[in-house]
XYZ file of C-alpha atoms in Angstrom:
462
model
C 40.486 90.710 108.804
C 44.243 91.081 109.084
C 44.704 90.357 105.221
C 41.952 92.801 104.489
C 43.702 95.292 106.622
C 46.884 94.847 104.749
C 45.027 95.219 101.420
C 43.453 98.549 102.276
C 46.795 99.658 103.753
C 48.376 98.894 100.368
C 45.560 100.728 98.286
C 46.206 103.793 100.550
C 49.945 103.530 99.722
C 49.161 103.576 95.958
C 47.445 106.963 96.624
C 50.376 108.230 98.659
C 52.934 107.283 96.018
C 50.906 109.048 93.374
C 50.641 112.459 94.881
C 54.192 112.229 96.316
C 55.500 111.609 92.622
C 53.133 114.144 90.889
C 53.133 117.076 93.257
C 56.806 118.127 93.210
C 56.561 118.071 89.417
C 53.498 120.412 89.525
C 55.285 122.781 91.876
C 58.289 122.894 89.588
C 55.865 123.674 86.700
C 54.356 126.548 88.657
C 57.339 128.138 90.212
C 61.124 128.649 89.303
C 64.300 129.708 91.382
C 63.979 130.720 95.023
C 60.210 130.606 94.790
C 60.313 126.994 93.806
C 62.749 126.217 96.655
C 60.452 127.937 99.172
C 57.260 126.093 97.750
C 59.006 122.784 97.971
C 59.973 123.508 101.586
C 56.336 124.250 102.332
C 55.228 121.046 100.586
C 57.696 118.898 102.451
C 56.771 120.226 105.781
C 53.911 117.453 105.384
C 56.535 114.765 105.970
C 57.148 115.477 109.726
C 53.682 116.927 110.561
C 51.119 115.187 108.342
C 51.304 111.474 108.789
C 48.322 109.800 110.611
C 48.251 106.095 110.156
C 51.550 104.535 110.738
C 51.250 104.474 114.480
C 47.903 102.844 114.241
C 48.812 100.462 111.812
C 51.524 99.239 114.298
C 48.976 99.386 117.052
C 46.565 97.081 115.154
C 49.320 94.556 114.350
C 51.514 94.355 117.421
C 49.501 95.618 120.379
C 46.625 94.263 122.521
C 46.811 97.084 124.990
C 44.076 99.769 125.114
C 46.470 102.575 124.394
C 45.369 105.071 121.738
C 48.051 107.648 122.244
C 50.934 106.129 120.332
C 52.799 108.940 118.746
C 55.266 107.892 116.093
C 55.845 110.809 113.662
C 54.315 114.240 113.904
C 51.227 116.296 114.404
C 49.088 113.933 112.404
C 49.497 111.385 115.007
C 48.320 113.884 117.793
C 45.085 114.375 115.712
C 44.705 110.671 115.098
C 45.373 109.659 118.793
C 42.815 112.496 119.910
C 40.175 111.242 117.602
C 40.814 107.693 118.685
C 40.624 108.645 122.417
C 37.396 110.695 121.807
C 35.603 107.836 120.057
C 37.133 105.143 122.322
C 38.161 103.081 119.085
C 41.577 103.150 117.487
C 40.029 102.496 114.081
C 38.603 106.060 113.870
C 42.200 107.219 114.278
C 42.727 105.661 110.857
C 39.351 106.487 109.445
C 39.882 110.223 109.867
C 42.521 110.080 107.077
C 39.858 109.157 104.461
C 37.690 112.087 105.519
C 40.583 114.492 105.162
C 41.372 112.828 101.794
C 38.064 113.427 100.350
C 37.992 116.927 101.440
C 41.617 117.461 99.818
C 40.448 115.855 96.640
C 37.425 118.232 96.374
C 39.725 121.278 96.964
C 42.296 120.158 94.336
C 39.427 119.573 91.632
C 37.932 123.012 92.352
C 41.057 125.083 93.173
C 43.985 123.688 91.150
C 44.519 124.090 87.406
C 47.197 121.777 86.280
C 49.958 123.885 84.501
C 51.619 122.796 81.317
C 54.862 120.935 81.602
C 57.764 123.638 81.900
C 55.293 126.261 82.142
C 57.299 128.335 84.748
C 60.570 127.941 82.821
C 58.634 129.080 79.627
C 57.118 132.061 81.229
C 60.530 133.082 82.691
C 62.210 132.797 79.248
C 64.433 129.865 80.158
C 62.494 127.437 77.865
C 61.969 128.310 74.311
C 61.176 125.108 72.853
C 58.011 122.990 72.853
C 58.370 119.923 75.151
C 57.591 116.748 73.060
C 56.352 113.457 74.361
C 59.349 110.968 74.532
C 59.224 107.180 75.161
C 59.265 105.920 78.532
C 62.374 103.796 78.058
C 64.181 106.643 76.594
C 63.525 108.647 79.655
C 64.811 105.898 81.684
C 67.998 105.747 79.639
C 68.483 109.494 80.204
C 68.085 109.106 83.797
C 70.590 106.399 84.023
C 73.185 108.583 82.319
C 72.378 111.445 84.858
C 75.107 111.081 87.349
C 73.770 113.516 89.729
C 70.329 112.028 89.724
C 71.626 108.424 90.314
C 74.068 109.454 93.025
C 71.688 111.592 94.870
C 69.059 108.863 94.716
C 71.530 106.461 96.439
C 72.395 109.104 99.095
C 68.727 109.838 99.627
C 67.906 106.087 100.049
C 70.582 105.780 102.667
C 69.022 108.758 104.548
C 65.457 107.182 104.360
C 66.954 103.748 105.617
C 68.306 105.561 108.822
C 65.142 107.559 109.343
C 62.917 104.705 109.000
C 64.865 102.372 111.344
C 65.385 105.230 113.938
C 61.623 106.133 114.111
C 60.713 102.377 114.244
C 63.156 101.084 116.763
C 64.205 104.016 118.995
C 60.957 104.086 121.073
C 61.338 100.313 121.462
C 64.992 100.736 122.578
C 64.045 103.394 125.086
C 61.226 101.274 126.490
C 63.625 98.364 127.009
C 65.888 100.544 128.821
C 63.083 101.651 131.138
C 62.310 98.052 131.834
C 65.894 97.338 132.671
C 66.273 100.278 134.915
C 63.022 99.345 136.829
C 64.044 95.719 137.320
C 61.162 94.238 135.358
C 61.525 91.371 132.854
C 59.536 92.723 129.842
C 58.262 95.894 128.315
C 54.891 94.242 128.538
C 55.049 94.954 132.318
C 55.786 98.641 131.900
C 53.296 101.126 133.039
C 51.041 102.174 130.096
C 51.618 105.772 131.015
C 55.382 105.429 130.709
C 54.973 104.087 127.234
C 52.620 106.771 126.171
C 55.072 109.369 127.709
C 57.918 107.872 125.559
C 55.876 107.891 122.527
C 54.646 111.385 123.079
C 57.998 112.802 123.500
C 59.475 111.047 120.519
C 56.614 112.120 118.439
C 57.111 115.774 119.492
C 60.849 115.573 118.832
C 60.254 113.884 115.412
C 57.644 116.473 114.408
C 59.533 119.483 115.581
C 62.865 118.244 114.252
C 61.406 117.349 110.966
C 59.889 120.870 110.457
C 63.081 122.706 111.575
C 65.127 120.411 109.352
C 63.147 121.062 106.180
C 63.167 124.840 106.997
C 66.939 125.051 107.925
C 68.069 122.908 105.017
C 66.126 125.065 102.472
C 67.164 128.292 104.002
C 70.924 127.362 104.241
C 70.846 126.097 100.606
C 69.326 129.429 99.549
C 71.801 131.483 101.390
C 74.741 129.461 100.088
C 73.452 129.683 96.434
C 73.122 133.587 96.712
C 76.093 134.296 98.881
C 74.145 135.875 101.795
C 74.038 135.570 105.598
C 76.907 133.359 106.948
C 77.847 132.610 103.269
C 78.270 136.094 102.190
C 81.990 135.469 101.207
C 81.322 132.191 99.409
C 78.540 130.997 97.103
C 77.913 128.044 94.717
C 75.090 126.735 92.656
C 75.904 123.365 94.202
C 74.294 124.437 97.336
C 71.473 121.825 97.435
C 73.797 118.786 97.342
C 76.326 120.341 99.717
C 73.654 121.013 102.334
C 72.279 117.438 101.999
C 75.774 116.073 102.404
C 76.355 118.363 105.487
C 73.013 117.248 107.032
C 73.945 113.552 106.756
C 77.330 114.261 108.165
C 75.890 116.056 111.189
C 73.760 113.031 111.771
C 76.615 110.636 112.225
C 77.955 111.659 115.704
C 74.468 112.806 116.853
C 72.926 109.424 116.037
C 75.730 107.449 117.746
C 75.778 109.647 121.011
C 72.105 109.878 121.313
C 71.606 106.194 121.535
C 74.537 105.513 123.850
C 73.256 108.392 126.119
C 69.862 106.593 126.752
C 71.206 104.811 129.896
C 73.068 107.799 131.248
C 70.783 110.748 130.573
C 67.371 110.777 128.617
C 67.570 114.608 128.507
C 70.839 114.670 126.610
C 69.620 111.727 124.559
C 66.432 113.696 123.504
C 68.390 116.732 122.607
C 70.971 114.919 120.615
C 68.141 112.985 118.868
C 66.438 116.144 118.041
C 69.631 117.631 116.362
C 70.113 114.243 114.539
C 66.374 114.134 113.046
C 66.705 117.971 112.284
C 70.016 117.402 110.250
C 68.702 114.365 108.429
C 65.698 116.235 107.185
C 67.845 118.854 105.744
C 67.471 116.976 102.275
C 63.735 116.485 102.033
C 63.179 119.641 99.937
C 66.712 120.411 98.795
C 67.160 116.890 97.252
C 63.976 117.469 95.045
C 65.055 120.963 94.373
C 68.414 119.616 93.067
C 66.589 117.108 90.978
C 64.605 119.752 89.232
C 67.705 121.584 88.144
C 69.161 118.546 86.301
C 66.128 116.794 84.932
C 63.816 118.396 82.105
C 60.129 119.111 82.941
C 58.655 116.247 80.887
C 60.990 113.678 82.700
C 60.606 114.792 86.188
C 57.592 112.811 87.301
C 59.499 109.664 85.903
C 62.600 110.697 87.951
C 60.493 111.371 91.176
C 58.760 107.986 90.852
C 61.821 105.928 90.605
C 63.546 107.826 93.319
C 60.677 107.273 95.602
C 60.381 103.701 94.843
C 63.954 102.944 95.227
C 64.366 104.969 98.410
C 61.407 103.399 100.140
C 61.993 99.915 98.868
C 65.624 99.770 99.980
C 65.044 102.394 102.805
C 62.271 102.608 105.260
C 60.439 99.542 103.974
C 63.176 97.070 104.372
C 65.273 98.956 106.913
C 63.468 98.268 110.152
C 63.207 94.580 109.279
C 66.885 94.378 108.473
C 67.917 96.019 111.698
C 65.557 93.689 113.572
C 67.299 90.726 112.088
C 70.746 92.086 112.986
C 69.540 92.873 116.570
C 68.124 89.349 116.951
C 71.385 87.860 115.747
C 73.435 89.738 118.113
C 71.023 89.128 121.093
C 70.723 85.332 120.673
C 68.789 83.657 123.401
C 68.908 86.655 125.744
C 65.520 87.679 126.438
C 66.156 90.318 129.072
C 65.384 94.039 128.584
C 69.023 94.737 128.592
C 69.565 92.148 126.010
C 67.191 93.585 123.671
C 68.420 97.242 124.397
C 72.158 96.401 123.866
C 71.537 94.541 120.627
C 69.418 97.275 119.192
C 72.104 99.898 120.146
C 74.878 97.679 118.478
C 72.616 97.036 115.409
C 72.475 100.945 114.884
C 76.054 101.015 113.711
C 74.638 100.004 110.409
C 72.695 103.198 110.048
C 75.672 105.170 111.158
C 77.751 103.832 108.509
C 74.992 104.441 105.961
C 74.828 108.107 107.060
C 78.617 108.407 106.357
C 78.033 106.817 102.954
C 74.904 109.317 102.254
C 77.198 112.203 103.091
C 80.044 110.965 100.616
C 77.526 110.358 97.824
C 75.915 113.919 98.173
C 79.305 115.439 98.123
C 80.149 113.488 94.979
C 76.731 114.721 93.601
C 77.882 118.328 94.229
C 80.821 117.498 92.084
C 78.826 116.174 89.177
C 75.998 118.760 89.426
C 77.620 121.518 87.307
C 78.029 119.141 84.337
C 74.489 117.764 84.522
C 73.080 121.213 85.019
C 74.730 122.418 81.960
C 73.269 119.501 80.077
C 69.880 120.366 81.635
C 70.137 123.942 80.356
C 71.279 122.819 76.866
C 68.238 120.480 76.560
C 66.017 123.377 77.834
C 67.334 125.913 75.215
C 70.372 126.365 73.167
C 70.124 130.155 73.137
C 68.584 132.376 75.673
C 67.425 135.840 74.833
C 68.006 138.405 77.636
C 65.820 141.367 77.587
C 66.780 143.632 80.430
C 65.719 147.291 80.407
C 67.352 149.557 82.837
C 64.011 150.626 84.232
C 62.998 146.970 85.044
C 66.074 145.001 85.955
C 68.557 145.904 88.776
C 70.915 143.216 87.695
C 71.619 143.831 83.927
C 71.894 147.227 82.017
C 72.033 147.292 78.293
C 70.622 150.807 77.617
C 67.165 149.490 76.802
C 68.444 147.211 74.006
C 67.460 143.510 73.718
C 70.632 141.385 73.052
C 71.115 137.643 72.567
C 73.842 135.899 74.273
C 75.148 132.444 74.269
C 73.584 130.075 76.866
C 77.188 129.937 78.638
C 77.015 133.773 79.005
C 73.425 133.729 80.127
C 74.355 131.055 82.590
C 77.179 133.243 83.874
C 74.823 136.223 84.605
C 72.020 133.830 85.856
C 74.169 131.826 88.292
C 76.147 134.902 89.790
C 73.502 137.449 89.987
C 75.971 140.247 88.919
C 75.633 143.683 87.692
C 77.884 143.551 84.620
C 78.688 145.670 81.476
C 77.827 144.414 78.028
C 81.391 143.484 77.396
C 81.774 141.427 80.448
C 78.702 139.575 79.584
C 79.832 139.183 75.880
C 83.245 137.859 77.005
C 82.051 135.834 79.990
C 85.083 136.644 82.078
C 85.318 137.037 85.749
C 84.239 133.806 87.417
C 85.722 130.264 87.177
C 82.470 128.266 86.632
C 84.246 125.175 87.398
C 85.089 126.221 90.960
C 83.166 124.309 93.687
C 82.544 127.648 95.721
C 84.301 130.996 95.158
C 84.613 134.157 97.277
C 82.601 137.337 96.614
C 84.335 140.683 96.834
C 82.986 144.237 96.301
C 83.254 143.985 92.396
C 81.217 140.904 92.101
C 78.682 141.292 94.711
C 75.375 142.850 93.242
C 74.715 146.382 94.194
C 70.969 146.043 94.115
C 68.603 143.392 95.727
C 66.275 141.335 93.503
C 62.913 142.897 92.832
C 60.706 142.239 95.714
C 57.241 140.903 95.575
C 56.329 140.592 99.291
C 57.497 137.411 100.968
C 58.750 135.883 97.800
C 61.053 137.644 95.341
C 62.084 137.146 91.847
C 65.543 135.263 91.838
C 67.759 134.296 88.971
C 68.329 130.820 90.536
C 66.902 128.336 88.234
C-alpha cells in the first residue's frame, strides 16, 4: 500500500505542476501592468493558504499516533485536519482535495475562456506582431541567454530550499526542545496535545506570514515602481528584483535568531519566525511578475516550467533530506533530545548562507533586468504607436494627434509615467534610463493620477 500511496502522490504532483506552470501565463495573457501584478498576488495567496495534503502525507509515512490535527502550512491544513477529525480517519483529510479538484475543474471548463498568447499586450497596443510558434529547443536557447531569468531562477531556488527545510524541520526542532526541557528521552513521549499545539501555532504563523509576505512584497514592488508611498522620492522599474533581494536579506538575521531563541523564549522565536516567513514570501508573486517582463508570451510557460522544476528539484524536494543528513552527521551517536535539537540548529547555517546567496543573486538580477527588458520590448514590437488624446489620457498631450515614436521614446514615457511635451518625447531627454533608481522632483512627478476603474486602475507598467 505504501508504494501505491507514493504512486498516487506522484500523480497528484503532475496535476499541481501543470496548473503551477500554465496559470501564471494565462494571467499574464489576461492582464498587464499593475493589474497583472495584483492578479498574480491574489493567485499566489494559494501557496500559504491552500495546501491540504503535505501534513497528512507525513502523518501516513512517519506517524503511528492517532493525531489528525497536524498543521504544516496554512489554512488548507485546518480544513483537512477538521475533516479528518470529523470522520475519524486521516485519509479523508487527503480525499477532500480530490473533491475540491473536481469542483475547480468544472468551474474552469464553464467559466474560463483561454486567452490568446499575448492578448493583453496586444489589446494595450504593446504587441503589434503575431506570435509565431517556435521550436522548443530554440526557446530553451533564448532562456539560457536571458541573464535575468537564469539568475532569478537560482535566487528563487535558494529561497525555496530555505522555506522547504524550515517548514519541514522547525516543528521537529521545537518538539525536541520541549522534550529536553521536560527531561524526557524522546519526542515520542511528549504529550500529543503539546505536539498538536506546536503544529497549530507553526501552521498559523506560516499561513498568516505567507499571506502577509505575498501582499507586502507585491505592494512594495508596486510602490517602488511608481514612486509612491515611502518611495515617493525614488522609483525604478527594477522594483520586483529589488524587493525579492530585500526579502531574502531580511530573512538572514530573522531565521538565525528565531532558531537560537527557541530554548530561551518561544514567544520571541515565534515572532521572529513570522517575520522570517513573511520576508521570504516577498518573492512568490514579484519573481513571476519580473519573469513576465523579460520573457515573451509564447515562451512564458516554458520559462515557468523550468523554473518550477529547478526550484523544487534543488529546493524543497531535496532540501529537507540534505539538512537531515547534515544534522545526523553533526549529532553522531547522540540520541538525546538536546543532541537532536542542537544538530538541527547548527545544520540551519546552510539555509542562512543560501539566503545571503539568494539576496545577492536577486540584486544582480536587478542589474541585468534593464537590458533584458529592452530585449523583451524589442521582440514584442519595434515601433509603438502612441495615440493619446487630451480628453482620454492624463499622461500625454498631443493636441489630439496620433504620433509614432521610437520604442526607446515610448519606453521612456511608459516607464516613468510623466506628463511631457511633444519635444521632450521626441528627444527622450530628462531621465537616465541606466540609473538603478532616481529621485523624483516636482518637474518629473505626474500631475494627474492614472485613470481609475474601481479597485484596479490602468497603469503604464508593462
